[in-house]
Coordinates of C-alpha atoms in Angstrom, one line a residue:
X21 CA -9.4 8.1 -1.5
X22 CA -7.0 9.3 1.5
X23 CA -4.1 7.8 2.6
X24 CA -3.3 7.9 6.7
X25 CA -0.7 10.1 6.0
X26 CA -0.7 13.4 5.4
X27 CA 0.5 15.8 2.0
X28 CA 3.8 16.3 3.0
X29 CA 4.5 13.0 3.7
X30 CA 3.0 12.1 0.4
X31 CA 5.4 15.1 -1.3
X32 CA 8.3 13.6 0.3
X33 CA 8.2 9.9 -0.4
X34 CA 7.3 11.1 -3.9
X35 CA 10.1 13.2 -3.9
X36 CA 12.4 10.3 -2.6
X37 CA 11.7 8.5 -5.5
X38 CA 11.5 11.1 -7.9
X39 CA 8.1 11.0 -9.2
X40 CA 6.7 13.6 -11.5
X41 CA 2.7 14.4 -10.3
X42 CA 1.7 12.1 -13.0
X43 CA 3.7 9.6 -11.2
X44 CA 2.3 10.1 -8.1
X45 CA -1.2 9.9 -9.3
X46 CA -0.7 6.6 -11.1
X47 CA 0.8 4.8 -7.7
X48 CA -1.9 6.5 -5.4
X49 CA -4.6 5.2 -8.0
X50 CA -2.5 1.8 -8.1
X51 CA -2.9 1.9 -4.8
X52 CA -6.6 2.0 -4.6
X53 CA -7.1 -0.7 -7.3
X54 CA -5.1 -3.1 -4.8
X55 CA -7.1 -2.3 -1.8
X56 CA -10.3 -1.9 -3.2
X57 CA -10.0 -5.7 -4.4
X58 CA -8.9 -6.4 -1.0
X59 CA -12.4 -4.7 0.5
X60 CA -14.6 -6.3 -2.4
X61 CA -13.1 -10.0 -0.4
X62 CA -12.9 -8.4 3.1
X63 CA -13.8 -11.4 5.6
X64 CA -17.2 -11.3 6.9
X65 CA -16.8 -10.1 10.0
X66 CA -15.5 -6.5 8.3
X67 CA -18.7 -6.5 6.2
X68 CA -20.3 -3.8 8.0
X69 CA -17.1 -1.6 7.5
X70 CA -17.3 1.3 4.6
X71 CA -13.6 1.2 2.6
X72 CA -13.1 4.7 3.6
X73 CA -13.4 3.0 7.4
X74 CA -10.9 0.5 6.7
X75 CA -8.6 2.7 5.0
X76 CA -8.6 5.5 7.9
X77 CA -7.4 2.1 10.4
X78 CA -4.4 1.1 7.7
X79 CA -1.0 2.0 9.5
X80 CA 1.1 4.3 7.8
X81 CA 4.2 2.0 7.8
X82 CA 1.7 -0.1 6.0
X83 CA 1.2 3.1 3.7
X84 CA 4.6 3.4 3.0
X85 CA 5.1 0.5 1.6
X86 CA 2.4 0.0 -0.7
X87 CA 3.6 3.4 -1.5
X88 CA 7.2 2.6 -2.2
X89 CA 6.7 -0.9 -3.5
X90 CA 3.7 1.0 -6.4
X91 CA 6.2 4.1 -6.9
X92 CA 9.3 1.8 -7.7
X93 CA 7.5 1.1 -10.0
X94 CA 6.0 4.1 -11.8
X95 CA 9.6 5.1 -11.6
X96 CA 10.9 2.5 -13.9
X97 CA 12.2 0.3 -11.3
X98 CA 10.0 -3.2 -11.6
X99 CA 13.0 -5.5 -10.3
X100 CA 13.6 -3.8 -7.3
X101 CA 10.0 -3.2 -6.3
X102 CA 9.8 -7.0 -6.7
X103 CA 12.2 -7.2 -4.0
X104 CA 10.5 -4.9 -1.6
X105 CA 7.5 -6.9 -1.7
X106 CA 8.8 -10.2 -1.5
X107 CA 11.1 -9.0 1.5
X108 CA 7.5 -7.4 2.6
X109 CA 5.8 -10.7 2.3
X110 CA 8.3 -12.6 4.6
X111 CA 8.3 -10.3 6.8
X112 CA 4.8 -10.5 7.7
X113 CA 4.8 -14.3 7.8
X114 CA 8.1 -14.4 10.2
X115 CA 5.8 -11.6 12.3
X116 CA 2.8 -14.4 12.0
X117 CA 5.1 -17.3 13.3
X118 CA 6.8 -15.4 16.4
X119 CA 3.2 -14.4 17.6
X120 CA 2.0 -17.9 17.2

């Protein structure tokens, strides 16, 4: 799986979190597993799209948030990952309310 960012960006994110190569690989595997669950449960209007197409259409900010959450867990900071995840959910809900 390839996130919608270049290798230099991934390396920078890993360095910021202090991840080893093994932790970075585990982070990417965790993200892929999460996205595949979403893909398996995608709405009918997306049934014709491949996994690679949908991941390719992912926003770089979404990828960054997923990497941060999973990377924090890999780095041994599950509490911080939880806080970021909850804030991301609330921000999304706020954005949806404002656009409705």
